[in-house]
PDB file of C-alpha atoms in Angstrom:
ATOM      1  CA  UNK A   1      18.687 -53.436 -72.054  1.00 48.00           C
ATOM      2  CA  UNK A   2      16.304 -50.537 -71.553  1.00 71.00           C
ATOM      3  CA  UNK A   3      16.389 -46.891 -72.461  1.00 87.00           C
ATOM      4  CA  UNK A   4      14.314 -46.096 -69.320  1.00 92.00           C
ATOM      5  CA  UNK A   5      17.483 -45.664 -67.172  1.00 95.00           C
ATOM      6  CA  UNK A   6      21.205 -45.956 -67.471  1.00 96.00           C
ATOM      7  CA  UNK A   7      24.105 -45.907 -65.000  1.00 97.00           C
ATOM      8  CA  UNK A   8      26.836 -43.491 -66.055  1.00 97.00           C
ATOM      9  CA  UNK A   9      30.569 -44.051 -65.391  1.00 97.00           C
ATOM     10  CA  UNK A  10      30.749 -41.269 -62.818  1.00 98.00           C
ATOM     11  CA  UNK A  11      31.138 -41.575 -59.048  1.00 98.00           C
ATOM     12  CA  UNK A  12      31.018 -38.836 -56.462  1.00 98.00           C
ATOM     13  CA  UNK A  13      32.382 -38.566 -52.886  1.00 98.00           C
ATOM     14  CA  UNK A  14      29.807 -39.522 -50.285  1.00 97.00           C
ATOM     15  CA  UNK A  15      31.305 -37.485 -47.422  1.00 98.00           C
ATOM     16  CA  UNK A  16      31.533 -34.300 -49.540  1.00 98.00           C
ATOM     17  CA  UNK A  17      28.006 -34.786 -50.866  1.00 98.00           C
ATOM     18  CA  UNK A  18      26.705 -35.120 -47.247  1.00 98.00           C
ATOM     19  CA  UNK A  19      28.715 -32.115 -46.106  1.00 98.00           C
ATOM     20  CA  UNK A  20      27.121 -29.876 -48.694  1.00 98.00           C
ATOM     21  CA  UNK A  21      23.700 -31.253 -47.969  1.00 98.00           C
ATOM     22  CA  UNK A  22      24.107 -30.459 -44.284  1.00 98.00           C
ATOM     23  CA  UNK A  23      25.170 -26.905 -45.164  1.00 98.00           C
ATOM     24  CA  UNK A  24      21.771 -26.070 -46.577  1.00 98.00           C
ATOM     25  CA  UNK A  25      19.576 -28.771 -45.045  1.00 97.00           C
ATOM     26  CA  UNK A  26      17.755 -26.380 -42.764  1.00 97.00           C
ATOM     27  CA  UNK A  27      16.806 -23.917 -45.576  1.00 97.00           C
ATOM     28  CA  UNK A  28      13.077 -23.782 -46.423  1.00 96.00           C
ATOM     29  CA  UNK A  29      12.262 -26.665 -48.759  1.00 97.00           C
ATOM     30  CA  UNK A  30       9.497 -26.177 -51.342  1.00 96.00           C
ATOM     31  CA  UNK A  31       6.699 -28.610 -51.902  1.00 94.00           C
ATOM     32  CA  UNK A  32       7.093 -30.206 -55.324  1.00 93.00           C
ATOM     33  CA  UNK A  33       4.789 -28.412 -57.737  1.00 88.00           C
ATOM     34  CA  UNK A  34       3.230 -31.660 -58.961  1.00 87.00           C
ATOM     35  CA  UNK A  35       1.126 -31.990 -55.819  1.00 86.00           C
ATOM     36  CA  UNK A  36      -1.286 -34.442 -57.509  1.00 89.00           C
ATOM     37  CA  UNK A  37       1.317 -37.220 -57.081  1.00 92.00           C
ATOM     38  CA  UNK A  38       2.356 -36.774 -53.462  1.00 94.00           C
ATOM     39  CA  UNK A  39       0.912 -35.873 -50.083  1.00 92.00           C
ATOM     40  CA  UNK A  40       3.541 -33.317 -48.993  1.00 93.00           C
ATOM     41  CA  UNK A  41       6.338 -35.857 -48.596  1.00 96.00           C
ATOM     42  CA  UNK A  42       8.206 -34.715 -51.773  1.00 97.00           C
ATOM     43  CA  UNK A  43      10.038 -31.360 -51.696  1.00 96.00           C
ATOM     44  CA  UNK A  44      12.771 -29.435 -53.389  1.00 97.00           C
ATOM     45  CA  UNK A  45      15.675 -27.025 -52.775  1.00 98.00           C
ATOM     46  CA  UNK A  46      16.566 -25.147 -55.961  1.00 97.00           C
ATOM     47  CA  UNK A  47      20.287 -24.929 -56.841  1.00 98.00           C
ATOM     48  CA  UNK A  48      19.746 -23.640 -60.384  1.00 97.00           C
ATOM     49  CA  UNK A  49      16.382 -22.114 -61.159  1.00 94.00           C
ATOM     50  CA  UNK A  50      14.762 -19.577 -63.418  1.00 91.00           C
ATOM     51  CA  UNK A  51      16.419 -16.232 -62.695  1.00 92.00           C
ATOM     52  CA  UNK A  52      18.154 -17.870 -59.685  1.00 94.00           C
ATOM     53  CA  UNK A  53      15.002 -17.623 -57.620  1.00 93.00           C
ATOM     54  CA  UNK A  54      14.741 -19.497 -54.294  1.00 95.00           C
ATOM     55  CA  UNK A  55      10.965 -19.705 -54.418  1.00 91.00           C
ATOM     56  CA  UNK A  56      10.628 -21.773 -57.591  1.00 86.00           C
ATOM     57  CA  UNK A  57      11.651 -25.396 -57.779  1.00 83.00           C
ATOM     58  CA  UNK A  58       9.645 -26.228 -60.938  1.00 81.00           C
ATOM     59  CA  UNK A  59      11.119 -26.941 -64.351  1.00 81.00           C
ATOM     60  CA  UNK A  60       8.617 -25.460 -66.788  1.00 70.00           C
ATOM     61  CA  UNK A  61      10.933 -23.065 -68.653  1.00 67.00           C
ATOM     62  CA  UNK A  62      12.926 -24.897 -71.330  1.00 70.00           C
ATOM     63  CA  UNK A  63      15.387 -22.151 -72.241  1.00 82.00           C
ATOM     64  CA  UNK A  64      18.709 -22.915 -70.415  1.00 89.00           C
ATOM     65  CA  UNK A  65      19.688 -19.238 -70.689  1.00 90.00           C
ATOM     66  CA  UNK A  66      16.939 -18.468 -68.135  1.00 90.00           C
ATOM     67  CA  UNK A  67      18.529 -20.576 -65.446  1.00 94.00           C
ATOM     68  CA  UNK A  68      21.037 -19.219 -62.942  1.00 95.00           C
ATOM     69  CA  UNK A  69      22.792 -20.503 -59.841  1.00 97.00           C
ATOM     70  CA  UNK A  70      20.931 -19.813 -56.610  1.00 97.00           C
ATOM     71  CA  UNK A  71      22.317 -18.520 -53.318  1.00 98.00           C
ATOM     72  CA  UNK A  72      22.060 -22.094 -51.990  1.00 98.00           C
ATOM     73  CA  UNK A  73      24.418 -23.414 -54.650  1.00 98.00           C
ATOM     74  CA  UNK A  74      26.898 -20.632 -53.915  1.00 97.00           C
ATOM     75  CA  UNK A  75      27.249 -22.068 -50.351  1.00 98.00           C
ATOM     76  CA  UNK A  76      28.073 -25.595 -51.608  1.00 98.00           C
ATOM     77  CA  UNK A  77      31.569 -26.021 -53.041  1.00 98.00           C
ATOM     78  CA  UNK A  78      31.220 -29.692 -53.942  1.00 98.00           C
ATOM     79  CA  UNK A  79      27.852 -29.316 -55.681  1.00 98.00           C
ATOM     80  CA  UNK A  80      29.397 -26.466 -57.763  1.00 98.00           C
ATOM     81  CA  UNK A  81      32.368 -28.738 -58.566  1.00 98.00           C
ATOM     82  CA  UNK A  82      30.011 -31.508 -59.761  1.00 98.00           C
ATOM     83  CA  UNK A  83      28.050 -29.158 -61.983  1.00 98.00           C
ATOM     84  CA  UNK A  84      31.207 -27.705 -63.491  1.00 98.00           C
ATOM     85  CA  UNK A  85      32.525 -31.233 -64.207  1.00 98.00           C
ATOM     86  CA  UNK A  86      29.538 -31.917 -66.515  1.00 98.00           C
ATOM     87  CA  UNK A  87      30.838 -30.568 -69.788  1.00 97.00           C
ATOM     88  CA  UNK A  88      27.453 -29.603 -71.197  1.00 97.00           C
ATOM     89  CA  UNK A  89      24.911 -26.819 -70.858  1.00 96.00           C
ATOM     90  CA  UNK A  90      22.858 -27.167 -67.674  1.00 96.00           C
ATOM     91  CA  UNK A  91      19.198 -26.312 -67.180  1.00 94.00           C
ATOM     92  CA  UNK A  92      17.866 -26.983 -63.737  1.00 95.00           C
ATOM     93  CA  UNK A  93      19.676 -28.382 -60.654  1.00 97.00           C
ATOM     94  CA  UNK A  94      17.786 -29.237 -57.482  1.00 97.00           C
ATOM     95  CA  UNK A  95      17.950 -31.209 -54.294  1.00 98.00           C
ATOM     96  CA  UNK A  96      14.900 -33.429 -54.227  1.00 98.00           C
ATOM     97  CA  UNK A  97      13.837 -35.035 -50.958  1.00 98.00           C
ATOM     98  CA  UNK A  98      11.317 -37.820 -50.416  1.00 98.00           C
ATOM     99  CA  UNK A  99      10.577 -38.108 -46.701  1.00 97.00           C
ATOM    100  CA  UNK A 100      10.803 -41.402 -44.815  1.00 97.00           C
ATOM    101  CA  UNK A 101       7.713 -43.461 -45.568  1.00 97.00           C
ATOM    102  CA  UNK A 102       6.751 -41.192 -48.468  1.00 97.00           C
ATOM    103  CA  UNK A 103       5.636 -42.104 -51.970  1.00 97.00           C
ATOM    104  CA  UNK A 104       5.724 -40.396 -55.331  1.00 96.00           C
ATOM    105  CA  UNK A 105       2.776 -41.760 -57.282  1.00 95.00           C
ATOM    106  CA  UNK A 106       2.998 -42.943 -60.868  1.00 94.00           C
ATOM    107  CA  UNK A 107       3.407 -40.054 -63.313  1.00 92.00           C
ATOM    108  CA  UNK A 108       5.542 -38.911 -66.211  1.00 89.00           C
ATOM    109  CA  UNK A 109       7.099 -35.737 -67.565  1.00 85.00           C
ATOM    110  CA  UNK A 110       7.094 -34.257 -71.059  1.00 77.00           C
ATOM    111  CA  UNK A 111       9.974 -34.089 -73.579  1.00 77.00           C
ATOM    112  CA  UNK A 112      12.564 -34.964 -70.919  1.00 85.00           C
ATOM    113  CA  UNK A 113      14.859 -37.644 -72.280  1.00 90.00           C
ATOM    114  CA  UNK A 114      18.204 -38.179 -73.885  1.00 93.00           C
ATOM    115  CA  UNK A 115      16.441 -38.561 -77.240  1.00 90.00           C
ATOM    116  CA  UNK A 116      14.562 -35.257 -76.723  1.00 88.00           C
ATOM    117  CA  UNK A 117      17.876 -33.458 -76.142  1.00 91.00           C
ATOM    118  CA  UNK A 118      17.528 -32.929 -72.363  1.00 92.00           C
ATOM    119  CA  UNK A 119      18.762 -35.682 -70.008  1.00 95.00           C
ATOM    120  CA  UNK A 120      17.844 -35.873 -66.353  1.00 95.00           C
ATOM    121  CA  UNK A 121      20.649 -37.144 -64.060  1.00 98.00           C
ATOM    122  CA  UNK A 122      20.231 -38.358 -60.490  1.00 98.00           C
ATOM    123  CA  UNK A 123      23.076 -38.379 -57.934  1.00 98.00           C
ATOM    124  CA  UNK A 124      21.857 -39.932 -54.642  1.00 98.00           C
ATOM    125  CA  UNK A 125      23.223 -38.144 -51.503  1.00 98.00           C
ATOM    126  CA  UNK A 126      21.183 -39.895 -48.850  1.00 98.00           C
ATOM    127  CA  UNK A 127      19.233 -43.082 -49.546  1.00 97.00           C
ATOM    128  CA  UNK A 128      18.519 -46.594 -48.319  1.00 97.00           C
ATOM    129  CA  UNK A 129      18.099 -50.084 -49.792  1.00 96.00           C
ATOM    130  CA  UNK A 130      14.395 -49.764 -49.134  1.00 96.00           C
ATOM    131  CA  UNK A 131      14.064 -46.844 -51.519  1.00 96.00           C
ATOM    132  CA  UNK A 132      12.984 -48.122 -54.931  1.00 92.00           C
ATOM    133  CA  UNK A 133      12.369 -46.346 -58.260  1.00 93.00           C
ATOM    134  CA  UNK A 134      10.013 -47.929 -60.778  1.00 95.00           C
ATOM    135  CA  UNK A 135      10.750 -46.514 -64.209  1.00 95.00           C
ATOM    136  CA  UNK A 136       8.610 -47.880 -67.080  1.00 92.00           C
ATOM    137  CA  UNK A 137       7.641 -50.572 -64.555  1.00 91.00           C
ATOM    138  CA  UNK A 138      11.257 -51.640 -64.042  1.00 93.00           C
ATOM    139  CA  UNK A 139      12.369 -51.531 -60.342  1.00 94.00           C
ATOM    140  CA  UNK A 140      15.782 -49.951 -59.773  1.00 93.00           C
ATOM    141  CA  UNK A 141      17.787 -48.712 -56.755  1.00 93.00           C
ATOM    142  CA  UNK A 142      20.205 -45.795 -57.129  1.00 96.00           C
ATOM    143  CA  UNK A 143      23.097 -45.966 -54.570  1.00 97.00           C
ATOM    144  CA  UNK A 144      24.834 -42.986 -52.905  1.00 98.00           C
ATOM    145  CA  UNK A 145      27.438 -41.299 -55.053  1.00 98.00           C
ATOM    146  CA  UNK A 146      26.360 -42.999 -58.262  1.00 98.00           C
ATOM    147  CA  UNK A 147      25.123 -41.071 -61.313  1.00 98.00           C
ATOM    148  CA  UNK A 148      22.062 -42.368 -63.110  1.00 98.00           C
ATOM    149  CA  UNK A 149      20.126 -41.157 -66.143  1.00 97.00           C
ATOM    150  CA  UNK A 150      16.377 -41.663 -66.076  1.00 95.00           C
ATOM    151  CA  UNK A 151      14.016 -41.213 -69.022  1.00 94.00           C
ATOM    152  CA  UNK A 152      11.352 -39.107 -67.338  1.00 91.00           C
ATOM    153  CA  UNK A 153       9.022 -39.446 -70.329  1.00 90.00           C
ATOM    154  CA  UNK A 154       8.264 -42.953 -69.125  1.00 92.00           C
ATOM    155  CA  UNK A 155       5.902 -43.398 -66.225  1.00 93.00           C
ATOM    156  CA  UNK A 156       7.795 -43.582 -62.961  1.00 95.00           C
ATOM    157  CA  UNK A 157       7.124 -43.750 -59.229  1.00 96.00           C
ATOM    158  CA  UNK A 158       9.182 -43.949 -56.012  1.00 97.00           C
ATOM    159  CA  UNK A 159       8.578 -45.584 -52.696  1.00 96.00           C
ATOM    160  CA  UNK A 160      10.657 -44.710 -49.612  1.00 97.00           C
ATOM    161  CA  UNK A 161       9.923 -47.608 -47.260  1.00 96.00           C
ATOM    162  CA  UNK A 162      12.919 -46.694 -45.135  1.00 97.00           C
ATOM    163  CA  UNK A 163      13.318 -44.800 -41.796  1.00 97.00           C
ATOM    164  CA  UNK A 164      15.348 -41.998 -43.410  1.00 98.00           C
ATOM    165  CA  UNK A 165      14.684 -39.204 -45.917  1.00 98.00           C
ATOM    166  CA  UNK A 166      15.932 -39.863 -49.393  1.00 98.00           C
ATOM    167  CA  UNK A 167      17.790 -36.926 -51.002  1.00 98.00           C
ATOM    168  CA  UNK A 168      19.002 -36.771 -54.604  1.00 98.00           C
ATOM    169  CA  UNK A 169      20.897 -34.096 -56.546  1.00 98.00           C
ATOM    170  CA  UNK A 170      18.876 -33.928 -59.773  1.00 98.00           C
ATOM    171  CA  UNK A 171      20.327 -32.170 -62.806  1.00 97.00           C
ATOM    172  CA  UNK A 172      18.791 -31.519 -66.226  1.00 96.00           C
ATOM    173  CA  UNK A 173      21.510 -31.404 -68.934  1.00 95.00           C
ATOM    174  CA  UNK A 174      21.329 -30.412 -72.575  1.00 95.00           C
ATOM    175  CA  UNK A 175      22.618 -33.286 -74.732  1.00 95.00           C
ATOM    176  CA  UNK A 176      25.809 -32.441 -76.624  1.00 96.00           C
ATOM    177  CA  UNK A 177      28.733 -34.465 -78.074  1.00 97.00           C
ATOM    178  CA  UNK A 178      30.412 -34.837 -74.675  1.00 97.00           C
ATOM    179  CA  UNK A 179      27.262 -36.282 -73.117  1.00 97.00           C
ATOM    180  CA  UNK A 180      26.627 -38.533 -76.155  1.00 96.00           C
ATOM    181  CA  UNK A 181      30.126 -39.932 -75.843  1.00 97.00           C
ATOM    182  CA  UNK A 182      29.633 -40.531 -72.098  1.00 97.00           C
ATOM    183  CA  UNK A 183      26.403 -42.378 -72.747  1.00 96.00           C
ATOM    184  CA  UNK A 184      27.375 -44.491 -75.714  1.00 95.00           C
ATOM    185  CA  UNK A 185      30.858 -45.397 -74.432  1.00 96.00           C
ATOM    186  CA  UNK A 186      29.202 -46.804 -71.271  1.00 95.00           C
ATOM    187  CA  UNK A 187      26.814 -49.017 -73.246  1.00 94.00           C
ATOM    188  CA  UNK A 188      23.693 -46.896 -73.639  1.00 94.00           C
ATOM    189  CA  UNK A 189      21.453 -48.015 -76.483  1.00 84.00           C
ATOM    190  CA  UNK A 190      18.829 -45.727 -77.837  1.00 77.00           C
ATOM    191  CA  UNK A 191      15.767 -46.924 -79.733  1.00 62.00           C
ATOM    192  CA  UNK A 192      14.415 -44.999 -82.720  1.00 49.00           C
ATOM    193  CA  UNK A 193      10.648 -45.048 -82.081  1.00 50.00           C
ATOM    194  CA  UNK A 194       8.061 -42.796 -83.625  1.00 53.00           C
ATOM    195  CA  UNK A 195       6.182 -41.244 -80.733  1.00 59.00           C
ATOM    196  CA  UNK A 196       2.970 -39.590 -82.026  1.00 70.00           C
ATOM    197  CA  UNK A 197       3.135 -36.967 -79.272  1.00 69.00           C
ATOM    198  CA  UNK A 198       6.889 -36.558 -79.381  1.00 63.00           C
ATOM    199  CA  UNK A 199       7.413 -38.375 -76.091  1.00 61.00           C
ATOM    200  CA  UNK A 200       7.585 -42.036 -75.027  1.00 55.00           C
ATOM    201  CA  UNK A 201       5.373 -41.375 -72.040  1.00 61.00           C
ATOM    202  CA  UNK A 202       2.473 -39.659 -73.818  1.00 76.00           C
ATOM    203  CA  UNK A 203      -0.263 -41.596 -75.652  1.00 75.00           C
ATOM    204  CA  UNK A 204      -3.946 -41.378 -76.440  1.00 78.00           C
ATOM    205  CA  UNK A 205      -4.890 -42.656 -72.993  1.00 77.00           C
ATOM    206  CA  UNK A 206      -3.121 -39.875 -70.995  1.00 81.00           C
ATOM    207  CA  UNK A 207      -2.612 -36.955 -73.408  1.00 82.00           C
ATOM    208  CA  UNK A 208      -5.630 -34.972 -72.104  1.00 87.00           C
ATOM    209  CA  UNK A 209      -4.541 -35.485 -68.489  1.00 85.00           C
ATOM    210  CA  UNK A 210      -1.181 -33.984 -69.361  1.00 84.00           C
ATOM    211  CA  UNK A 211      -2.805 -31.164 -71.279  1.00 86.00           C
ATOM    212  CA  UNK A 212      -4.952 -30.366 -68.242  1.00 86.00           C
ATOM    213  CA  UNK A 213      -1.860 -30.345 -65.961  1.00 84.00           C
ATOM    214  CA  UNK A 214      -0.038 -27.945 -68.360  1.00 82.00           C
ATOM    215  CA  UNK A 215      -3.029 -25.595 -68.553  1.00 88.00           C
ATOM    216  CA  UNK A 216      -3.205 -25.577 -64.747  1.00 84.00           C
ATOM    217  CA  UNK A 217       0.437 -24.402 -64.573  1.00 81.00           C
ATOM    218  CA  UNK A 218      -0.610 -21.440 -66.752  1.00 84.00           C
ATOM    219  CA  UNK A 219       2.845 -20.332 -67.802  1.00 80.00           C
ATOM    220  CA  UNK A 220       3.740 -19.273 -71.401  1.00 79.00           C
ATOM    221  CA  UNK A 221       5.863 -22.419 -71.906  1.00 74.00           C
ATOM    222  CA  UNK A 222       3.241 -24.756 -70.397  1.00 77.00           C
ATOM    223  CA  UNK A 223       0.428 -23.176 -72.469  1.00 85.00           C
ATOM    224  CA  UNK A 224       2.518 -23.529 -75.632  1.00 82.00           C
ATOM    225  CA  UNK A 225       3.128 -27.179 -74.832  1.00 81.00           C
ATOM    226  CA  UNK A 226      -0.546 -27.783 -74.127  1.00 83.00           C
ATOM    227  CA  UNK A 227      -1.536 -26.225 -77.463  1.00 87.00           C
ATOM    228  CA  UNK A 228       1.052 -28.286 -79.240  1.00 84.00           C
ATOM    229  CA  UNK A 229      -0.282 -31.527 -77.726  1.00 85.00           C
ATOM    230  CA  UNK A 230      -3.839 -30.575 -78.648  1.00 86.00           C
ATOM    231  CA  UNK A 231      -2.805 -29.987 -82.219  1.00 84.00           C
ATOM    232  CA  UNK A 232      -0.978 -33.327 -82.377  1.00 80.00           C
ATOM    233  CA  UNK A 233      -4.029 -35.079 -80.856  1.00 79.00           C
ATOM    234  CA  UNK A 234      -6.275 -33.590 -83.595  1.00 81.00           C
ATOM    235  CA  UNK A 235      -3.761 -34.589 -86.264  1.00 73.00           C
ATOM    236  CA  UNK A 236      -3.531 -38.142 -84.944  1.00 72.00           C
ATOM    237  CA  UNK A 237      -7.305 -38.426 -84.750  1.00 69.00           C
ATOM    238  CA  UNK A 238      -7.682 -37.291 -88.375  1.00 65.00           C
ATOM    239  CA  UNK A 239      -4.981 -39.819 -89.459  1.00 59.00           C
ATOM    240  CA  UNK A 240      -6.753 -42.720 -87.748  1.00 61.00           C
ATOM    241  CA  UNK A 241     -10.051 -41.765 -89.355  1.00 58.00           C
ATOM    242  CA  UNK A 242      -8.693 -41.708 -92.871  1.00 51.00           C
TER     243      UNK A 242
END
């Protein structure tokens, strides 16, 4: 059992997923903002974004009230149906594409887990058996129409060794009683661990790399997170020296 990923008891219609994807497939995809972990093979179409903008596929704003449906989502009846069926507050929703032969190098995100109160769900729309996630060094394949939670605080990477593009619908959800029931009734087990930086994926070895990435983003939220991590690093250092 691992808290790095968990298959939820939800299943979605492959034909309807593909139909909605084809409706907006030719729209201009955005390069994923974390360009240090890919070579242009990883890109995004925003379905819910800050202020509903079509030119921003990043998730750096944590306030769900800032997120609105985009014009792309309004063209996709089934994607709207899926989002409505999730009985919790939604933050971001995106199509995320990894091109054939592409790789997403090992990295992690910050404060993005069930235990942190914001769970990231993946619904594969187009994939292949030769597409493999490694989450916390565990290999896993997500099949079309399934719904998987992944703990993005852990280090993860993806390899698309197939001849087709991999496309997932990726949704960030605020954890509430409905989502807790869905998780725990399907066998999810959480582990109560004291993380000195508030995240399973941040430690003394990588905290300054993450701080530098946040400073590079240069948004109010990212700067606040960077300052918080610096403060925690100083506190941890003093604790170890006492």
